[in-house]
PDB file of C-alpha atoms and ligand atoms in Angstrom:
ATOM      1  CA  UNK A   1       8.435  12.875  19.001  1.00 96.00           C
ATOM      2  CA  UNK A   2       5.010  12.054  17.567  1.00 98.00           C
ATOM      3  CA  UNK A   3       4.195  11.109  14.215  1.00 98.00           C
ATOM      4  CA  UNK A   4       0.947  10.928  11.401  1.00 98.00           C
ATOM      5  CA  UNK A   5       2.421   8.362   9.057  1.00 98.00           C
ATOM      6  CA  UNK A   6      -1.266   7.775   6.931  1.00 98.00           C
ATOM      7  CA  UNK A   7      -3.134  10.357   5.936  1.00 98.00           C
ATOM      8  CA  UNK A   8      -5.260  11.648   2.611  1.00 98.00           C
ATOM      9  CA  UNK A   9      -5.405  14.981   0.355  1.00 98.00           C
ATOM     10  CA  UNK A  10      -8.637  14.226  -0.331  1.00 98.00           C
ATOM     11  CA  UNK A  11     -12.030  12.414   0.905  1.00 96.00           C
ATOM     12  CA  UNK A  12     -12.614   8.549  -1.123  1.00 94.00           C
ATOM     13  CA  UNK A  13     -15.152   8.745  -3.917  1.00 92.00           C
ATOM     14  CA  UNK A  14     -15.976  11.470  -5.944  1.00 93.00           C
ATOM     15  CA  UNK A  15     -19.427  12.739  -4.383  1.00 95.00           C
ATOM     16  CA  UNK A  16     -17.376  12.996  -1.454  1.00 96.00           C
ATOM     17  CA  UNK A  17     -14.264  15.434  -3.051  1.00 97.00           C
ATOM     18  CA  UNK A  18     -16.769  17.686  -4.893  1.00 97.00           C
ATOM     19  CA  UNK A  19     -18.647  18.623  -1.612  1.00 98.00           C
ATOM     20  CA  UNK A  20     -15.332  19.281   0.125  1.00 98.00           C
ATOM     21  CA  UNK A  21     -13.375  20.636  -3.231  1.00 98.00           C
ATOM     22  CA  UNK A  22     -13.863  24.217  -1.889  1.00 98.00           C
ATOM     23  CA  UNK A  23     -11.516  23.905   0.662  1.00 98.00           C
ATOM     24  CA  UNK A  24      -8.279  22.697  -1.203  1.00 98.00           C
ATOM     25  CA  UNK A  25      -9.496  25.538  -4.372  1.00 98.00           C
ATOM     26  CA  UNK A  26      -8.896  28.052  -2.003  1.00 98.00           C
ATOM     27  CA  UNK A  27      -5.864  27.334  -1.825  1.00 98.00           C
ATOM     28  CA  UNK A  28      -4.950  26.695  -5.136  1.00 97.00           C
ATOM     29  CA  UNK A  29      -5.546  22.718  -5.471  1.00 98.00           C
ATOM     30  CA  UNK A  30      -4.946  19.569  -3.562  1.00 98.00           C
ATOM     31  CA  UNK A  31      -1.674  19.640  -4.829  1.00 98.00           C
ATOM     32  CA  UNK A  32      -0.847  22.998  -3.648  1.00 98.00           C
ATOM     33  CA  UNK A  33       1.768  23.668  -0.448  1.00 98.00           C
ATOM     34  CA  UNK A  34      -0.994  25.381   1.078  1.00 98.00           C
ATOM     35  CA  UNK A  35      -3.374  22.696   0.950  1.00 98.00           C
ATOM     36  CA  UNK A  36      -0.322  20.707   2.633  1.00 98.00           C
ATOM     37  CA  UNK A  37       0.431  23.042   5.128  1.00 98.00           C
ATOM     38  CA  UNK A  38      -3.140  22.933   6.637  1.00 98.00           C
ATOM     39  CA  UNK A  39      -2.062  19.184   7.175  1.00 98.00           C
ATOM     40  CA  UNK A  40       0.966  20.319   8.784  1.00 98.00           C
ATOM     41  CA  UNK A  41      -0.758  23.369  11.177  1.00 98.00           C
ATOM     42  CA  UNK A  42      -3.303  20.415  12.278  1.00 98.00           C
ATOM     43  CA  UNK A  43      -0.483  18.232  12.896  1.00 98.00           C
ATOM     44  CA  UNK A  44       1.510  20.781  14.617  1.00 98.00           C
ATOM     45  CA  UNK A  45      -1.685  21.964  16.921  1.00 98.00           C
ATOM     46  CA  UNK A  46      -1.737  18.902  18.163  1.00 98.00           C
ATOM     47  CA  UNK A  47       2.145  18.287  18.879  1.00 97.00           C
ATOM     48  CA  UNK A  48       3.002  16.485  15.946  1.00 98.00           C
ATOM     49  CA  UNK A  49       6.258  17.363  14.167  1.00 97.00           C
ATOM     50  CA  UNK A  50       6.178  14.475  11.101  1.00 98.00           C
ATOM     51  CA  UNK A  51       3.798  13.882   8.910  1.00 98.00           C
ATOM     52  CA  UNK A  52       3.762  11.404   6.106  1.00 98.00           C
ATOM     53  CA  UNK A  53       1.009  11.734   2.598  1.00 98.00           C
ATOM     54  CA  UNK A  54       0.177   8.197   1.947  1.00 98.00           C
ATOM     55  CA  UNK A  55      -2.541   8.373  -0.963  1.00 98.00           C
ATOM     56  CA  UNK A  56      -4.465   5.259  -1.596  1.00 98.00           C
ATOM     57  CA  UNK A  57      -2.790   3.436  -4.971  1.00 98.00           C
ATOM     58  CA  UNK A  58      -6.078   3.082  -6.074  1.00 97.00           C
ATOM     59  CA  UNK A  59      -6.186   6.791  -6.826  1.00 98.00           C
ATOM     60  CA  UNK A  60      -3.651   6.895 -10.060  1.00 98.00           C
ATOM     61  CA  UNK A  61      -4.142   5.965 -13.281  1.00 98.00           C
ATOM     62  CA  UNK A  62      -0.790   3.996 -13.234  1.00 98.00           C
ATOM     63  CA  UNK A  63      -3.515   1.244 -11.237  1.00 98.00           C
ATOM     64  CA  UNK A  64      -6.000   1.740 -12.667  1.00 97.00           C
ATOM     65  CA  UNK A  65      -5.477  -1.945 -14.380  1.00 96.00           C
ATOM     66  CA  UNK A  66      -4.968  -3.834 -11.128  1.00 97.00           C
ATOM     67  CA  UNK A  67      -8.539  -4.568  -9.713  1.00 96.00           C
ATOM     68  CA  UNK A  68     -11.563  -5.407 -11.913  1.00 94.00           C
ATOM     69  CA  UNK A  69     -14.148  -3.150 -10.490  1.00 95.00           C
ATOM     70  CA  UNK A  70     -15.526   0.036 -11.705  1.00 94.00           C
ATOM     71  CA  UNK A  71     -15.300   1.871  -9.003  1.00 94.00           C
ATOM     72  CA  UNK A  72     -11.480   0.898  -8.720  1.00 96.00           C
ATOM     73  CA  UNK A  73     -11.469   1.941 -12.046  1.00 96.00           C
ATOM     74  CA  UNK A  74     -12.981   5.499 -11.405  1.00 95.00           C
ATOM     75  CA  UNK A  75     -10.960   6.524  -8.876  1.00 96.00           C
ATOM     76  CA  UNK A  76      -8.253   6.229 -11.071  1.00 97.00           C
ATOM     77  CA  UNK A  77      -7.959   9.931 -11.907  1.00 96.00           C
ATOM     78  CA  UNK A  78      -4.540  10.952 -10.576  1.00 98.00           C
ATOM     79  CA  UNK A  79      -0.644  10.697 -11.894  1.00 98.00           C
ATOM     80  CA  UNK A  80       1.840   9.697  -8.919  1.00 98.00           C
ATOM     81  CA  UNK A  81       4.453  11.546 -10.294  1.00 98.00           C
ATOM     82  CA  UNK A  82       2.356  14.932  -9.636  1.00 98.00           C
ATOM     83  CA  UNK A  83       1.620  13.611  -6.191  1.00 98.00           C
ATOM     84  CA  UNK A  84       5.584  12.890  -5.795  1.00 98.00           C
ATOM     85  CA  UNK A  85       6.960  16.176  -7.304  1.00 98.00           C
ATOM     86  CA  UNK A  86       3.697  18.403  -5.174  1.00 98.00           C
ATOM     87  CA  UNK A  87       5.201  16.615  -2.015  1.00 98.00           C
ATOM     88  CA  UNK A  88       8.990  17.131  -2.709  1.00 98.00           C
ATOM     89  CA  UNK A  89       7.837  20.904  -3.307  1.00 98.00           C
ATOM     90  CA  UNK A  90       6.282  21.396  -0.141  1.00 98.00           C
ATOM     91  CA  UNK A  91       9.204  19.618   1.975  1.00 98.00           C
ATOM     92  CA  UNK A  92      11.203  21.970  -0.369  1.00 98.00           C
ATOM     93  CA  UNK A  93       9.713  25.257   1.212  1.00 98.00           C
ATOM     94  CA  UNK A  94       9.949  23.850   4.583  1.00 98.00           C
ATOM     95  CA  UNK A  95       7.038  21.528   5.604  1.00 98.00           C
ATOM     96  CA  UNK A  96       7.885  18.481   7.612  1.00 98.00           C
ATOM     97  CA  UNK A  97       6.674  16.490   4.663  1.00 98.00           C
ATOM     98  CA  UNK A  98       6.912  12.348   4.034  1.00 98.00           C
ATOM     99  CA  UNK A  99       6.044  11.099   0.564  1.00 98.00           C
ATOM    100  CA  UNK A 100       4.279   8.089   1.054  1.00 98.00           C
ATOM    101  CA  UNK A 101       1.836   5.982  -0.436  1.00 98.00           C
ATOM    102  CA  UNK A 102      -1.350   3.219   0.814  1.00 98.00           C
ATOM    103  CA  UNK A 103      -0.768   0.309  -1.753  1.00 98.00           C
ATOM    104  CA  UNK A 104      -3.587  -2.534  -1.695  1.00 98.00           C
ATOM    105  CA  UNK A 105      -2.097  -6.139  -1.086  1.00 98.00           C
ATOM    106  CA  UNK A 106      -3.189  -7.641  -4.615  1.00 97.00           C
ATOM    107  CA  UNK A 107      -1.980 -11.459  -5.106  1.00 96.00           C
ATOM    108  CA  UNK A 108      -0.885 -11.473  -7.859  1.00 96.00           C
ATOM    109  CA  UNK A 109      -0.051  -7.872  -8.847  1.00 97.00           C
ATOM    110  CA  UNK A 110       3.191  -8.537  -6.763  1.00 97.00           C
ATOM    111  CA  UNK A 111       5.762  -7.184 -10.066  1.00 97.00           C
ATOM    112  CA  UNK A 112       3.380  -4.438 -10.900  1.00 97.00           C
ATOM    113  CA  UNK A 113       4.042  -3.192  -7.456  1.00 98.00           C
ATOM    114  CA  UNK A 114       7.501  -3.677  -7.352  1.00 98.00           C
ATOM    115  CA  UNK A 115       7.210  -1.370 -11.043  1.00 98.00           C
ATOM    116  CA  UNK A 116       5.342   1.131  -9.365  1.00 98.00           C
ATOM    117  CA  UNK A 117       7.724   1.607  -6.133  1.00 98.00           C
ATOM    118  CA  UNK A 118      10.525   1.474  -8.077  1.00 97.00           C
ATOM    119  CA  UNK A 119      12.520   5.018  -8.726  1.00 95.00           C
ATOM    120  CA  UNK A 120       9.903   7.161  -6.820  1.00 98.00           C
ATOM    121  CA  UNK A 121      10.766   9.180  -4.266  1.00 98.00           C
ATOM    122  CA  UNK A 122       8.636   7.473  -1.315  1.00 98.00           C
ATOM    123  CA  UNK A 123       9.862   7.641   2.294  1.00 98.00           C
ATOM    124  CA  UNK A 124       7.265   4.949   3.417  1.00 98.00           C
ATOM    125  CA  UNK A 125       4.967   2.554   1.614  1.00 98.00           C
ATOM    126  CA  UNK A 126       1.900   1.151   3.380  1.00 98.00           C
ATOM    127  CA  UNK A 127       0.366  -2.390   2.945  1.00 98.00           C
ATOM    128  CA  UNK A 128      -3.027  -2.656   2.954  1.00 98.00           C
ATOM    129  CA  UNK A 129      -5.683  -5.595   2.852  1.00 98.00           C
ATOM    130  CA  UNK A 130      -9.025  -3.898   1.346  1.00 98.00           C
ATOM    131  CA  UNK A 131      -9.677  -6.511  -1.017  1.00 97.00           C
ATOM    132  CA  UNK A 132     -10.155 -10.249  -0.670  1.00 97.00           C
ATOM    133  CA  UNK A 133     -10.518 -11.204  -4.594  1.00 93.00           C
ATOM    134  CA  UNK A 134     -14.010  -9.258  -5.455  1.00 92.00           C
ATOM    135  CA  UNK A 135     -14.991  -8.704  -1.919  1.00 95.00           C
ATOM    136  CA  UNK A 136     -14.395  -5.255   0.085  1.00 95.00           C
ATOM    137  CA  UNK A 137     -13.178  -5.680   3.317  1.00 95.00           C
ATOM    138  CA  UNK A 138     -14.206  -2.112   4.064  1.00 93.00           C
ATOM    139  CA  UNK A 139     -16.127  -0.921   1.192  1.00 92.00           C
ATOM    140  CA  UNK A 140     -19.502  -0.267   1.815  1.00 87.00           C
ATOM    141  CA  UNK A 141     -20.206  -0.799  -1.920  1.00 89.00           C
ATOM    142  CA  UNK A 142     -18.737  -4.680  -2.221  1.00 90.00           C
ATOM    143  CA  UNK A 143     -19.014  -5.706   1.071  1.00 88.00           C
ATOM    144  CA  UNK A 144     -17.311  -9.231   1.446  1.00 92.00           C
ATOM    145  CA  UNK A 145     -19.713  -9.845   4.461  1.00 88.00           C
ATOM    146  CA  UNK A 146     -22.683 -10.025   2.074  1.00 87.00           C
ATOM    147  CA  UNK A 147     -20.846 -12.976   0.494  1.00 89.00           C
ATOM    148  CA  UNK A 148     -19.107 -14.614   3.249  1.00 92.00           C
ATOM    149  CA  UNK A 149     -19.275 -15.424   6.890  1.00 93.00           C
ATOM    150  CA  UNK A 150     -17.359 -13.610   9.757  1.00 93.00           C
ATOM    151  CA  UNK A 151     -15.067 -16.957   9.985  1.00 94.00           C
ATOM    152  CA  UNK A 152     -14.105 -16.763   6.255  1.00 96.00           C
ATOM    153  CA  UNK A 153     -13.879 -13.147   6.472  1.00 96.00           C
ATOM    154  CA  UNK A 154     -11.190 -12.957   9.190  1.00 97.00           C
ATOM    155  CA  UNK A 155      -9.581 -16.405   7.802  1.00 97.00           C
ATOM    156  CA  UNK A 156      -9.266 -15.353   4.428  1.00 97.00           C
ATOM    157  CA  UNK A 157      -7.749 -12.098   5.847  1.00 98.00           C
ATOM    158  CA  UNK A 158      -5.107 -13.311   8.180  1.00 98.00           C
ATOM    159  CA  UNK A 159      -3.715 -15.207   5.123  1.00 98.00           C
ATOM    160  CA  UNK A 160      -4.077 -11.831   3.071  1.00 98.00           C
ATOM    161  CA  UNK A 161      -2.097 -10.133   5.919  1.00 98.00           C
ATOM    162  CA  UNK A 162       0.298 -12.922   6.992  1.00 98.00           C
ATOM    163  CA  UNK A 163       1.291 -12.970   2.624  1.00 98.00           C
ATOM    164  CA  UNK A 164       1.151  -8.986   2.159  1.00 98.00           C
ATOM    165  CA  UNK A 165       4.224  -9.029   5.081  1.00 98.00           C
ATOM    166  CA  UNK A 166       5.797 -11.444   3.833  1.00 98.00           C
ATOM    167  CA  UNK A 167       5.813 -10.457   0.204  1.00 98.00           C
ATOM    168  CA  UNK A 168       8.851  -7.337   1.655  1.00 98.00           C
ATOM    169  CA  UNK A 169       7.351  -5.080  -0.793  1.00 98.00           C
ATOM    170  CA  UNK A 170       5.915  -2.982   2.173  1.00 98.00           C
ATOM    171  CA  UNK A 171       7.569  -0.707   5.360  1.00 98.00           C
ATOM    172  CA  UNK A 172       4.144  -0.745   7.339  1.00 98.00           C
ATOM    173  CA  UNK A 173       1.144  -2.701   7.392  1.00 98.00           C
ATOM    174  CA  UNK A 174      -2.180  -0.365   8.054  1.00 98.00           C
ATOM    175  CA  UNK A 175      -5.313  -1.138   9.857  1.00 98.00           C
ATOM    176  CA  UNK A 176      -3.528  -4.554  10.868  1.00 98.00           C
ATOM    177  CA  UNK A 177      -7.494  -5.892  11.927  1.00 97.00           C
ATOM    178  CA  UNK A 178      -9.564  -4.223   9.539  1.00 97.00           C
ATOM    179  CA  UNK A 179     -12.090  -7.115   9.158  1.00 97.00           C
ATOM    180  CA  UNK A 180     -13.667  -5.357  12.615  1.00 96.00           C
ATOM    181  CA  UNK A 181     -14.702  -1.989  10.936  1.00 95.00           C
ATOM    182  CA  UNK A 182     -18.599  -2.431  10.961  1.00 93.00           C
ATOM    183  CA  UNK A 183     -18.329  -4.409  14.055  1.00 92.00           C
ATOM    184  CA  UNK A 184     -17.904  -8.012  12.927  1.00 93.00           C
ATOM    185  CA  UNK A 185     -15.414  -9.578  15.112  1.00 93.00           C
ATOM    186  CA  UNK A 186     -12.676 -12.115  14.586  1.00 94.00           C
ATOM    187  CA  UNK A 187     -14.503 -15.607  15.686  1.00 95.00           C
ATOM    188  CA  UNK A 188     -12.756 -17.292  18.953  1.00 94.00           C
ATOM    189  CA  UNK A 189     -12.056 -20.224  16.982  1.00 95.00           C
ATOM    190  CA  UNK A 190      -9.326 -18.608  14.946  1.00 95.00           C
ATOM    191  CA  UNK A 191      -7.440 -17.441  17.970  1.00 93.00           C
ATOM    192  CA  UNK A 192      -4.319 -19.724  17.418  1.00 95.00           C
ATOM    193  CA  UNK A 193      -4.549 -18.359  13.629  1.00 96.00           C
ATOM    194  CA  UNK A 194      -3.988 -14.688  14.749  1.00 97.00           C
ATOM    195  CA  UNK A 195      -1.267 -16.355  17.137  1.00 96.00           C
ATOM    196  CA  UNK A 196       0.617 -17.518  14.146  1.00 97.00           C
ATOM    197  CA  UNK A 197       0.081 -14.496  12.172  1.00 98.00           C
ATOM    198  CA  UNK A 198       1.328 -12.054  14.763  1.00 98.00           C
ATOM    199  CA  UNK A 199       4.524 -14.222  15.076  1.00 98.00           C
ATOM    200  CA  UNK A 200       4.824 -14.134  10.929  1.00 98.00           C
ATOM    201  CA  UNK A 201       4.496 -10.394  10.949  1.00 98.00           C
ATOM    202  CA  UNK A 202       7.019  -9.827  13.834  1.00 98.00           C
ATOM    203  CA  UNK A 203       9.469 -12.488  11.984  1.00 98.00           C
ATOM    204  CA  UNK A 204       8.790 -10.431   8.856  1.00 98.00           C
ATOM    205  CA  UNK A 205      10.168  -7.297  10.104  1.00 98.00           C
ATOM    206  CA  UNK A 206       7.777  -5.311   8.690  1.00 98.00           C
ATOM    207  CA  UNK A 207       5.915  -2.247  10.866  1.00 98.00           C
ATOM    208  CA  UNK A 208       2.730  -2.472  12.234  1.00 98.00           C
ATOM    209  CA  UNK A 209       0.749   1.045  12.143  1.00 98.00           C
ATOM    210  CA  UNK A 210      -1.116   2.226  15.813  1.00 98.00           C
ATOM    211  CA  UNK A 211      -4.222   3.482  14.163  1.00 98.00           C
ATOM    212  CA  UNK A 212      -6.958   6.181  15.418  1.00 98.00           C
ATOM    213  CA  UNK A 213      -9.288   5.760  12.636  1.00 98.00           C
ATOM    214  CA  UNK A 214     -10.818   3.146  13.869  1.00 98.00           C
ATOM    215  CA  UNK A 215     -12.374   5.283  16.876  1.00 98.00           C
ATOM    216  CA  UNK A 216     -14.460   7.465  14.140  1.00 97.00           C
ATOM    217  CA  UNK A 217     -16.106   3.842  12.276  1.00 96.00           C
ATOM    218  CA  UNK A 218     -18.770   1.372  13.409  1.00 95.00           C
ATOM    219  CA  UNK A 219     -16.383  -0.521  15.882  1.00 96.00           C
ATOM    220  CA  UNK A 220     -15.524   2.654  17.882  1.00 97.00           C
ATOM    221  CA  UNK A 221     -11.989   1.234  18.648  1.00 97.00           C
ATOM    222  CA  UNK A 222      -8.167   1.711  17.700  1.00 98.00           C
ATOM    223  CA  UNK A 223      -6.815  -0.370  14.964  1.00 98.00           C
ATOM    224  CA  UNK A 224      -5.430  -2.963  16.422  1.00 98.00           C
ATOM    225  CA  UNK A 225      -7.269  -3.126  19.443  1.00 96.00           C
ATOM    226  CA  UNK A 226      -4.975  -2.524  22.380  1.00 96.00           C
ATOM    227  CA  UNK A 227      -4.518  -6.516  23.305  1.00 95.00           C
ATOM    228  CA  UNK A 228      -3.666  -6.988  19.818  1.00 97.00           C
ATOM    229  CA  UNK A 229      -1.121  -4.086  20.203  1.00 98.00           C
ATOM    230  CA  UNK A 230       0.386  -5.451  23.099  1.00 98.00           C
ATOM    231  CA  UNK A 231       0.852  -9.017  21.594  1.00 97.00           C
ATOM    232  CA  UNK A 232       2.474  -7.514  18.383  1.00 98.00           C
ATOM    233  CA  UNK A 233       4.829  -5.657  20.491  1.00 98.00           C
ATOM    234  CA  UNK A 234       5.472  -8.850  22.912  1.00 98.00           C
ATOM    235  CA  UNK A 235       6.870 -10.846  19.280  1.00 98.00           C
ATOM    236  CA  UNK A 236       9.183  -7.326  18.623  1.00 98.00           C
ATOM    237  CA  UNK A 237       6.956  -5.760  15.622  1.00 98.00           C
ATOM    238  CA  UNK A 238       8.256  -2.204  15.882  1.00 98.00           C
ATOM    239  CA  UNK A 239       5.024   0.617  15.523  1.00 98.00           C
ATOM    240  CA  UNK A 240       4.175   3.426  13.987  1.00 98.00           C
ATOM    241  CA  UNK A 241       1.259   5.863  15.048  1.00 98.00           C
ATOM    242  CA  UNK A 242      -1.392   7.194  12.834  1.00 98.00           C
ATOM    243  CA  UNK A 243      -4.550   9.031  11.982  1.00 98.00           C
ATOM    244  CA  UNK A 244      -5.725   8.311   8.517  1.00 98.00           C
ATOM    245  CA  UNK A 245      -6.763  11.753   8.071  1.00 98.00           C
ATOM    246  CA  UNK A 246      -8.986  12.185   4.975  1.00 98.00           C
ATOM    247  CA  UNK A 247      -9.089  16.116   5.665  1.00 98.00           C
ATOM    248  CA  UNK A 248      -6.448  18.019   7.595  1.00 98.00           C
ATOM    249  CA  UNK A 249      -9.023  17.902  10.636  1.00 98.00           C
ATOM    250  CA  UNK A 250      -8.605  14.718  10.936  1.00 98.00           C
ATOM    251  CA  UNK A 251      -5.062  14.345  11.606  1.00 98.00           C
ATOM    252  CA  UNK A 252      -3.962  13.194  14.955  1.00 98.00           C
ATOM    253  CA  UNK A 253      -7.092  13.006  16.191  1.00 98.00           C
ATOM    254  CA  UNK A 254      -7.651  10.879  19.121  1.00 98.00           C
ATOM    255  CA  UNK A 255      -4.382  10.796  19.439  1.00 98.00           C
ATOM    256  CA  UNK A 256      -4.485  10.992  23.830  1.00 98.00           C
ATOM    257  CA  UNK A 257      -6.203   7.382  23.603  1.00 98.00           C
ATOM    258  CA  UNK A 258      -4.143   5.828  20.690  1.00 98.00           C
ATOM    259  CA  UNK A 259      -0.139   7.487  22.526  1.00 98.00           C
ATOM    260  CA  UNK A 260      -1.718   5.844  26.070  1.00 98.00           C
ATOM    261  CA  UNK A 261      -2.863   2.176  23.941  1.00 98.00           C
ATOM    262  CA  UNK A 262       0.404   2.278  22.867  1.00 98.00           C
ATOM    263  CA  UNK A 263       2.748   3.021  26.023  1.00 98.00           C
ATOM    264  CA  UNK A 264      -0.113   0.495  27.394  1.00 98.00           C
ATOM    265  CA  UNK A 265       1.697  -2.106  24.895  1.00 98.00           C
ATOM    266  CA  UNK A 266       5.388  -1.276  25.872  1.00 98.00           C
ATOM    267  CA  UNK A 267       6.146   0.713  23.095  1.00 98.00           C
ATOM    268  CA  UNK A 268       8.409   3.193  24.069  1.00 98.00           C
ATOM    269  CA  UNK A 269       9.657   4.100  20.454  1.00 98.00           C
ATOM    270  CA  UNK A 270       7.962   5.256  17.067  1.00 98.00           C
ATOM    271  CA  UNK A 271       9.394   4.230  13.807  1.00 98.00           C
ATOM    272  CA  UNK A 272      10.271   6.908  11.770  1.00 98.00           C
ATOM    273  CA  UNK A 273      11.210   6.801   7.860  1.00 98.00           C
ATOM    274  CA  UNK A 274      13.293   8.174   5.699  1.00 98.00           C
ATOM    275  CA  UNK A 275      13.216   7.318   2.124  1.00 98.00           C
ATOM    276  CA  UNK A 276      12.057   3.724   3.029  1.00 98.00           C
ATOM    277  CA  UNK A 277      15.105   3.163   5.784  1.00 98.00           C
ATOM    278  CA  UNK A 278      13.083   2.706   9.508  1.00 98.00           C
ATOM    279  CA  UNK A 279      15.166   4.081  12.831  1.00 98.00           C
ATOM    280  CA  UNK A 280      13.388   4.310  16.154  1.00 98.00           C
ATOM    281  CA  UNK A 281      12.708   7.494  17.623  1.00 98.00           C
ATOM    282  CA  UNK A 282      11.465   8.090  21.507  1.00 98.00           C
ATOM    283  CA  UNK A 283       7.752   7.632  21.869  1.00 98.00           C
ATOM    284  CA  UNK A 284       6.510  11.061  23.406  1.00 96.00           C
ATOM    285  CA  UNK A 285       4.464  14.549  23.728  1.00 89.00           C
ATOM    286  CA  UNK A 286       6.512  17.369  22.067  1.00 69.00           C
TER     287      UNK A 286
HETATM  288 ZN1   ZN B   1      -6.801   1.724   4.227  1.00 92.42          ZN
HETATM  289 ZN1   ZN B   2      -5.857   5.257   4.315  1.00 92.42          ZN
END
């Protein structure tokens, strides 16, 4: 089978969801089943069968609290339990339907995570390293390589990384080499670094996520880059495949190049998830 285990009801930033608010209103909302199911008909035109919601944490007013930054604070619009119950409703009436959720890896904020997970009806939770204290590892807005260079960057973030899978309170970690998104690479110097931080992910257990989104940024590649993918399989991190779909036509997308990277890297399985228990399901078209 083939999987979309990241993807978005809405655009980031607010500019950006009133331009495109027509499209979920005509269906009744971004919380609505048919605003899901367009999700799902992507997903299905393109061989999919699965598809997982995993709505950045960043979005509900249960976070807003967790970063100091306004436009953390902003975003914070949502409630998670109307996100939950909108999901469960549409996997109700039939939709192949994962309740997920993109939390940020916040030092720190480790028990207010642990709150937050706790008693909801998620099938997957996703790690992510956006932040590195003030500094945006992909935000456009705070960019961290205004304030640092590419060696501290990509340092700072393998520890990030390395901690987030160890902390356990995560099934996948997303975008596992983020740092690259506006084309900054990882410095050769840190090579043995990402060495020992592939072989603390793999010990960690935790899933690393095959990512196309990478092909629509700056860098133009998959997240991780397929010799990255290969060496994550080599220590026995199992996969998952993804899109990061901010609109339904996103989702899958790419998905030739990123189901070839990863047969490339021996991965003959996908993980799949159901309410946050992983089992391995045969890596193909259909
Ligand atoms: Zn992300
Ligand atoms: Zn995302």
């Amino acid at each position: 089978m083939l999987t979309d285990y990241h993807m978005h009801l809405q655009p980031d930033g607010r500019d950006a969801r009133r331009a495109a608010a027509h499209r979920w209103e005509a269906h009744g909302g971004h919380l609505s089943t048919g605003w899901i199911g367009e999700y799902v008909a992507r997903a299905r035109s393109r061989a999919v069968t699965e598809i997982a919601f995993t709505e950045h944490v960043h979005r509900f007013a249960q976070a807003r609290d967790w970063l100091d930054n306004p436009w953390w604070r902003e975003e914070a619009t949502e409630d998670v339990d109307a996100y939950c119950d909108a999901l469960v409703a549409a996997r109700e009436a039939g939709l192949p339907v994962l309740v997920g959720v993109e939390m940020d890896w916040l030092p720190g904020r480790e028990d207010e995570v642990a709150r937050f997970l706790e008693g909801r009806p998620f099938d997957l939770v996703l790690g992510s390293v956006h932040w590195l204290g003030a500094h945006g590892v992909d935000h456009p807005d705070f960019p961290a390589w205004d304030a640092m260079d590419a060696q501290a960057v990509w340092s700072a973030y393998l520890d990030e990384l390395v901690a987030a899978a160890r902390s356990g309170l995560f099934d996948v970690l997303a975008h596992p080499d983020l740092p690259k998104v506006f084309g900054h690479r990882m410095p050769a110097a840190l090579a043995e670094r990402l060495d020992e931080a592939v072989a603390a992910i793999a010990a960690s257990g935790v899933a690393i996520e095959c990512s196309s989104a990478g092909l629509r940024k700056p860098v133009g590649e998959l997240y991780p880059e397929p010799g990255l993918l290969a060496r994550l399989r080599a220590a026995g991190a199992p996969a998952t495949l993804a899109s990061d779909a901010h609109s339904p036509d996103d989702v899958a997308a790419d998905y030739p190049t990123a189901v070839a990277a990863l047969r490339g890297a021996g991965y003959e399985t996908l993980t799949r998830f159901r309410g946050r228990t992983p089992t391995q399901e045969t890596l193909r078209w259909g």
